[in-house]
Amino acid sequence: MVNVVWAEEGGLAANDRGLTYGDGLFETIRMQGQRGALLGRHQRRLLADAERLGITVTHDALSRACQLAAERYAPGFGEKSDAHSGEDGWPGQGGWVLKLILSRGPGGRGYRPDSNSRPQLLISAGLLPPLPPATGVVADIARQRLTVNPQLAGMKTLNRLEQVMAARELTDGVFELIMRDHNDCLVEGTRTNLLAKTTAGWITPPATALAVDGVMRQWVLDCLRRRGEPVLERSLGLADLRVPACEGLYLLSSVLGVVPVYQLADAHLPVTGGLATICDLLTTLE
Amino acid sequence: MVNVVWAEEGGLAANDRGLTYGDGLFETIRMQGQRGALLGRHQRRLLADAERLGITVTHDALSRACQLAAERYAPGFGEKSDAHSGEDGWPGQGGWVLKLILSRGPGGRGYRPDSNSRPQLLISAGLLPPLPPATGVVADIARQRLTVNPQLAGMKTLNRLEQVMAARELTDGVFELIMRDHNDCLVEGTRTNLLAKTTAGWITPPATALAVDGVMRQWVLDCLRRRGEPVLERSLGLADLRVPACEGLYLLSSVLGVVPVYQLADAHLPVTGGLATICDLLTTLE
């Protein structure tokens, strides 16, 4: 049975495997009051990836912990006491981020886990980061490369040093750095997935080649497919992002939403608001 | 300035980057009383890799912390009060393991570190693991593969999920699992480096291809070179381990020492005690 730890009441044990080996997973969930954007998808991904790692947590325990967390933290982030007080029907205040860290727990002999380790679910709340303008952002290419192990592909594990090293390259005015693999394919941003609109259709790198297969990416692809749009999951190179064949590049994040890129390194890219309108995170609150 | 945390007095903060992203390094040092095997090499590796990651720690602070740790923990592991009481001049009792975890510390905006983060040095002591017999051990090949990012190669970072997943495959009677990369090259064990004795000389995979470039490996290679032995740093395949061209396979660990392999999967390998005699960890106590 998973043990829930509230971050403000202390961290994990010094020998917790989440710290010692990055032996765990995490989720960051955009909250509005007590409701979470794509909450069910976040929970399902965490459960599926925990199963891949052999960390035992049940849907009921996770769901209950998220509910307790929403009740615990939402009031501190400006939740309205009257749920219908927003003029437009949306809770205009109260945006925050719920973070879940699931670790395999303490113990084991070196790298080898102890089958009796009790998984730990460390829960914290944070401010929403500054949201990018609808007019888009500047992105650049990271020098730090990504190496994706197919056996661990797509999972939001606690092994994120490549992303940290790329994020150290960020400079003022650059919103995101896009990371390449060692074949010069564009894989993903440090904290976002990539989606390009081209004359051949929407292109996004396949899940099997991703370090993190984002919940937002999965939802946006489902939205596009439901609308009958052509979606190609294939490797993406800089050549795919040349105008006029490229009609737009989007960064996808379940906290930031759909973020258009108007400039990639020295190249300007067209920006339309269409995708952000179709795929509005706030329509997914659960 | 690095902040020293003793594990028995608590862990790291819930938002420490060592936990949240594996943003840090570790060392495990074989201790005998207050002296550490290859202690200076462990310290130099930690300092060099911290510099690669951009984590600031000074030699003096690290050295002082190790000294305090030795004084603090050695008595609990059977340190003799009279340093000369061992019959053979060696402290026969008092073997233990000193573990250092250096993290970048708390804070930052997502993956992007805060330049004001204060590095944390989490120090703990543990029992020596069971030492393998001089007659050697059984090893097998892991299904879990290693993917080494050349930009992070060799560093003993806190991103060790591949090793954890391989170690989950361990079964009774198998001492170590050897991990291959996606080109079927043998890279290293889950917790050891590889060194093969062949008719062409000693072969070990090059540091640039390693997940962890072990302190023991570096020292053993130095010993062999000083003796004029031919050492080849090149990729190692299963074909290199066929008898009679292969005269022995050794697992190298700064805690376990030189460990000969007498059986790899279904193949038997010759075992001699020569390398373990030449490269005896206990001659390196500092």
Short mmCIF file of C-alpha atoms in Angstrom, two decimals, chain A:
data_model
loop_
_atom_site.label_atom_id
_atom_site.label_comp_id
_atom_site.label_asym_id
_atom_site.label_seq_id
_atom_site.Cartn_x
_atom_site.Cartn_y
_atom_site.Cartn_z
CA MET A 1 0.00 0.00 0.00
CA VAL A 2 1.39 3.38 -0.98
CA ASN A 3 2.34 5.77 1.83
CA VAL A 4 1.23 9.37 1.30
CA VAL A 5 3.71 12.07 2.40
CA TRP A 6 2.75 15.75 2.32
CA ALA A 7 5.77 17.79 1.31
CA GLU A 8 5.19 20.51 3.89
CA GLU A 9 5.33 17.87 6.62
CA GLY A 10 8.76 16.58 5.55
CA GLY A 11 10.51 14.83 2.71
CA LEU A 12 11.35 11.20 2.07
CA ALA A 13 13.79 9.09 4.04
CA ALA A 14 17.50 9.54 3.34
CA ASN A 15 17.62 6.03 1.85
CA ASP A 16 14.53 6.43 -0.31
CA ARG A 17 15.24 4.99 -3.74
CA GLY A 18 13.64 7.98 -5.42
CA LEU A 19 16.63 9.99 -4.19
CA THR A 20 19.35 7.38 -4.29
CA TYR A 21 18.66 6.10 -7.83
CA GLY A 22 15.81 8.16 -9.30
CA ASP A 23 13.75 5.01 -8.84
CA GLY A 24 10.32 6.51 -9.36
CA LEU A 25 8.01 8.69 -11.42
CA PHE A 26 6.35 12.07 -11.23
CA GLU A 27 3.39 14.03 -12.54
CA THR A 28 2.74 17.76 -12.58
CA ILE A 29 -0.96 18.57 -12.95
CA ARG A 30 -2.51 21.93 -13.81
CA MET A 31 -5.21 22.58 -11.22
CA GLN A 32 -8.01 25.12 -11.19
CA GLY A 33 -9.49 25.19 -7.73
CA GLN A 34 -10.07 21.55 -6.85
CA ARG A 35 -10.28 20.35 -10.44
CA GLY A 36 -7.35 19.07 -12.47
CA ALA A 37 -6.75 19.38 -16.21
CA LEU A 38 -6.44 15.94 -17.83
CA LEU A 39 -6.48 14.51 -14.30
CA GLY A 40 -7.68 11.06 -15.35
CA ARG A 41 -4.98 10.82 -18.02
CA HIS A 42 -2.28 11.85 -15.53
CA GLN A 43 -3.46 9.16 -13.14
CA ARG A 44 -3.62 6.50 -15.85
CA ARG A 45 -0.12 7.33 -17.08
CA LEU A 46 1.31 7.18 -13.57
CA LEU A 47 -0.36 3.82 -12.95
CA ALA A 48 0.76 2.38 -16.30
CA ASP A 49 4.37 3.51 -15.87
CA ALA A 50 4.46 2.31 -12.25
CA GLU A 51 3.47 -1.08 -13.57
CA ARG A 52 6.30 -0.96 -16.13
CA LEU A 53 8.74 -0.24 -13.28
CA GLY A 54 7.17 -2.82 -10.96
CA ILE A 55 6.03 -0.24 -8.39
CA THR A 56 2.71 -1.20 -6.87
CA VAL A 57 0.05 1.46 -6.50
CA THR A 58 -3.68 1.07 -7.00
CA HIS A 59 -6.02 3.36 -8.89
CA ASP A 60 -8.12 3.83 -5.78
CA ALA A 61 -5.19 4.88 -3.60
CA LEU A 62 -3.94 7.34 -6.23
CA SER A 63 -7.37 8.77 -6.91
CA ARG A 64 -8.06 9.22 -3.20
CA ALA A 65 -4.68 10.93 -2.68
CA CYS A 66 -5.40 13.38 -5.52
CA GLN A 67 -8.78 14.20 -4.01
CA LEU A 68 -7.25 14.84 -0.60
CA ALA A 69 -4.57 16.98 -2.20
CA ALA A 70 -7.13 19.08 -4.07
CA GLU A 71 -9.08 19.70 -0.85
CA ARG A 72 -5.89 20.44 1.06
CA TYR A 73 -4.18 22.86 -1.30
CA ALA A 74 -6.87 24.57 -3.41
CA PRO A 75 -7.97 27.05 -0.71
CA GLY A 76 -4.40 28.35 -0.44
CA PHE A 77 -4.38 29.19 -4.14
CA GLY A 78 -7.41 31.49 -4.18
CA GLU A 79 -10.19 28.96 -4.56
CA LYS A 80 -13.50 30.81 -4.44
CA SER A 81 -15.77 29.73 -1.64
CA ASP A 82 -18.73 30.15 -4.02
CA ALA A 83 -18.02 27.85 -6.94
CA HIS A 84 -20.21 29.91 -9.29
CA SER A 85 -18.78 33.33 -8.56
CA GLY A 86 -16.73 33.53 -11.76
CA GLU A 87 -18.44 35.86 -14.25
CA ASP A 88 -17.67 33.65 -17.23
CA GLY A 89 -18.41 30.39 -15.48
CA TRP A 90 -14.66 29.63 -15.20
CA PRO A 91 -12.81 29.80 -11.99
CA GLY A 92 -10.69 32.76 -13.07
CA GLN A 93 -8.58 32.53 -9.96
CA GLY A 94 -7.13 29.53 -8.29
CA GLY A 95 -4.70 28.16 -10.88
CA TRP A 96 -1.93 26.07 -9.32
CA VAL A 97 0.18 23.00 -9.94
CA LEU A 98 -0.17 19.69 -8.13
CA LYS A 99 2.99 17.62 -8.11
CA LEU A 100 3.07 13.91 -7.36
CA ILE A 101 6.31 11.99 -6.87
CA LEU A 102 5.89 8.23 -6.69
CA SER A 103 9.00 6.43 -5.48
CA ARG A 104 9.62 2.74 -4.97
CA GLY A 105 10.37 3.57 -1.34
CA PRO A 106 13.33 2.88 0.94
CA GLY A 107 15.45 -0.21 1.15
CA GLY A 108 16.77 -2.92 -1.06
CA ARG A 109 20.34 -4.13 -1.49
CA GLY A 110 22.02 -1.56 -3.64
CA TYR A 111 20.28 -1.25 -6.97
CA ARG A 112 18.29 -4.40 -6.34
CA PRO A 113 14.90 -3.45 -4.91
CA ASP A 114 13.43 -5.16 -1.90
CA SER A 115 10.06 -6.66 -2.83
CA ASN A 116 8.81 -5.43 0.55
CA SER A 117 9.68 -1.78 -0.11
CA ARG A 118 6.66 0.40 0.54
CA PRO A 119 6.07 2.90 -2.28
CA GLN A 120 5.95 6.54 -1.24
CA LEU A 121 3.72 9.19 -2.81
CA LEU A 122 5.16 12.63 -2.05
CA ILE A 123 2.59 15.35 -2.76
CA SER A 124 3.21 19.07 -3.07
CA ALA A 125 1.57 22.17 -4.50
CA GLY A 126 3.18 25.05 -6.35
CA LEU A 127 2.41 28.25 -8.18
CA LEU A 128 1.54 28.17 -11.86
CA PRO A 129 4.62 29.18 -13.85
CA PRO A 130 4.29 32.31 -16.00
CA LEU A 131 2.05 31.33 -18.94
CA PRO A 132 3.38 32.22 -22.39
CA PRO A 133 1.49 34.75 -24.56
CA ALA A 134 -0.85 33.51 -27.31
CA THR A 135 1.42 35.26 -29.81
CA GLY A 136 3.99 32.55 -29.19
CA VAL A 137 7.49 32.12 -27.90
CA VAL A 138 11.11 31.86 -28.98
CA ALA A 139 12.73 28.42 -28.91
CA ASP A 140 16.25 27.30 -29.66
CA ILE A 141 18.16 24.06 -30.08
CA ALA A 142 19.90 22.62 -27.01
CA ARG A 143 23.52 21.49 -27.18
CA GLN A 144 22.68 18.80 -24.63
CA ARG A 145 21.43 15.69 -26.43
CA LEU A 146 18.82 13.16 -25.38
CA THR A 147 19.50 9.43 -25.34
CA VAL A 148 16.28 7.49 -25.08
CA ASN A 149 16.38 3.89 -23.90
CA PRO A 150 13.51 2.15 -25.73
CA GLN A 151 12.89 0.01 -22.64
CA LEU A 152 12.19 3.13 -20.59
CA ALA A 153 10.87 5.39 -23.37
CA GLY A 154 8.06 7.80 -22.64
CA MET A 155 8.05 7.44 -18.87
CA LYS A 156 8.22 10.55 -16.69
CA THR A 157 10.77 9.00 -14.37
CA LEU A 158 12.88 10.81 -11.78
CA ASN A 159 15.96 10.36 -14.06
CA ARG A 160 15.94 13.80 -15.65
CA LEU A 161 19.54 14.94 -15.67
CA GLU A 162 19.60 15.40 -19.45
CA GLN A 163 16.70 17.84 -19.19
CA VAL A 164 18.40 19.64 -16.30
CA MET A 165 21.62 20.02 -18.27
CA ALA A 166 19.69 21.34 -21.28
CA ALA A 167 17.71 23.75 -19.09
CA ARG A 168 21.01 25.16 -17.79
CA GLU A 169 21.57 26.45 -21.35
CA LEU A 170 18.40 28.60 -21.25
CA THR A 171 18.99 32.32 -21.67
CA ASP A 172 16.69 35.30 -21.19
CA GLY A 173 14.09 35.59 -23.91
CA VAL A 174 14.27 31.92 -24.89
CA PHE A 175 11.24 30.03 -23.61
CA GLU A 176 12.27 26.49 -24.44
CA LEU A 177 15.18 24.47 -25.77
CA ILE A 178 14.53 21.63 -28.17
CA MET A 179 16.62 18.53 -27.62
CA ARG A 180 17.97 16.31 -30.37
CA ASP A 181 19.03 12.70 -30.22
CA HIS A 182 22.42 11.60 -31.54
CA ASN A 183 20.95 11.21 -35.04
CA ASP A 184 20.01 14.92 -35.08
CA CYS A 185 16.31 14.12 -34.82
CA LEU A 186 14.33 16.66 -32.82
CA VAL A 187 12.88 14.70 -29.92
CA GLU A 188 11.21 17.08 -27.50
CA GLY A 189 11.68 20.26 -25.48
CA THR A 190 13.14 20.15 -21.99
CA ARG A 191 9.59 20.27 -20.57
CA THR A 192 7.33 20.04 -23.64
CA ASN A 193 6.54 17.73 -26.54
CA LEU A 194 6.71 18.84 -30.16
CA LEU A 195 3.98 19.00 -32.79
CA ALA A 196 4.58 20.50 -36.23
CA LYS A 197 1.87 21.49 -38.68
CA THR A 198 3.05 20.85 -42.22
CA THR A 199 1.49 20.67 -45.64
CA ALA A 200 1.72 16.87 -45.26
CA GLY A 201 -0.22 16.90 -41.98
CA TRP A 202 0.64 17.11 -38.30
CA ILE A 203 3.99 15.56 -37.39
CA THR A 204 5.15 14.49 -33.94
CA PRO A 205 7.99 12.12 -32.97
CA PRO A 206 6.68 8.66 -32.07
CA ALA A 207 6.13 7.72 -28.44
CA THR A 208 8.74 4.97 -28.67
CA ALA A 209 11.44 7.59 -29.35
CA LEU A 210 10.43 10.02 -26.60
CA ALA A 211 12.01 10.57 -23.22
CA VAL A 212 8.63 11.73 -21.90
CA ASP A 213 5.37 10.96 -23.69
CA GLY A 214 3.33 13.86 -22.35
CA VAL A 215 -0.29 13.59 -21.30
CA MET A 216 -1.01 16.81 -23.21
CA ARG A 217 0.56 15.37 -26.35
CA GLN A 218 -1.61 12.27 -26.14
CA TRP A 219 -4.75 14.36 -25.66
CA VAL A 220 -3.96 16.78 -28.50
CA LEU A 221 -3.30 13.87 -30.89
CA ASP A 222 -6.64 12.32 -29.87
CA CYS A 223 -8.40 15.66 -30.51
CA LEU A 224 -6.83 16.01 -33.95
CA ARG A 225 -7.65 12.45 -34.94
CA ARG A 226 -11.25 12.85 -33.81
CA ARG A 227 -11.48 15.84 -36.14
CA GLY A 228 -10.16 13.73 -39.01
CA GLU A 229 -6.84 15.58 -39.26
CA PRO A 230 -3.87 13.63 -40.65
CA VAL A 231 -1.39 12.90 -37.82
CA LEU A 232 2.00 11.38 -38.61
CA GLU A 233 4.03 9.91 -35.75
CA ARG A 234 7.50 9.91 -37.23
CA SER A 235 10.91 11.37 -36.60
CA LEU A 236 11.14 15.13 -36.97
CA GLY A 237 14.14 16.96 -38.38
CA LEU A 238 15.04 20.61 -38.77
CA ALA A 239 14.26 20.21 -42.50
CA ASP A 240 10.60 19.55 -41.58
CA LEU A 241 10.40 22.96 -39.95
CA ARG A 242 11.23 25.04 -43.04
CA VAL A 243 8.60 27.50 -44.22
CA PRO A 244 6.43 27.25 -46.33
CA ALA A 245 6.09 23.44 -45.91
CA CYS A 246 6.00 24.01 -42.17
CA GLU A 247 2.89 25.93 -41.15
CA GLY A 248 3.57 26.04 -37.44
CA LEU A 249 5.42 24.48 -34.52
CA TYR A 250 3.77 23.88 -31.16
CA LEU A 251 5.13 22.99 -27.75
CA LEU A 252 2.73 20.85 -25.73
CA SER A 253 2.61 20.76 -21.94
CA SER A 254 -0.09 19.72 -19.53
CA VAL A 255 0.74 22.73 -17.36
CA LEU A 256 1.35 25.35 -20.08
CA GLY A 257 -1.10 24.06 -22.71
CA VAL A 258 -0.48 24.58 -26.43
CA VAL A 259 2.41 27.02 -26.96
CA PRO A 260 3.10 28.23 -30.52
CA VAL A 261 6.70 28.94 -31.50
CA TYR A 262 7.19 32.07 -33.62
CA GLN A 263 10.95 31.83 -33.77
CA LEU A 264 13.18 28.75 -33.72
CA ALA A 265 16.86 29.72 -33.51
CA ASP A 266 17.10 32.29 -36.34
CA ALA A 267 14.08 31.12 -38.33
CA HIS A 268 10.66 32.72 -38.10
CA LEU A 269 7.61 30.47 -38.10
CA PRO A 270 3.96 31.29 -38.76
CA VAL A 271 1.67 31.41 -35.72
CA THR A 272 -2.07 30.81 -35.67
CA GLY A 273 -4.23 30.40 -32.63
CA GLY A 274 -6.22 27.52 -34.08
CA LEU A 275 -4.66 24.61 -32.20
CA ALA A 276 -4.73 26.40 -28.85
CA THR A 277 -8.42 27.12 -29.37
CA ILE A 278 -9.27 23.53 -30.29
CA CYS A 279 -7.13 22.08 -27.51
CA ASP A 280 -7.83 24.34 -24.56
CA LEU A 281 -6.54 22.72 -21.40
CA LEU A 282 -9.25 24.36 -19.32
CA THR A 283 -11.92 22.39 -21.14
CA THR A 284 -10.42 19.23 -19.64
CA LEU A 285 -10.90 20.00 -15.95
CA GLU A 286 -12.11 16.97 -14.02
#
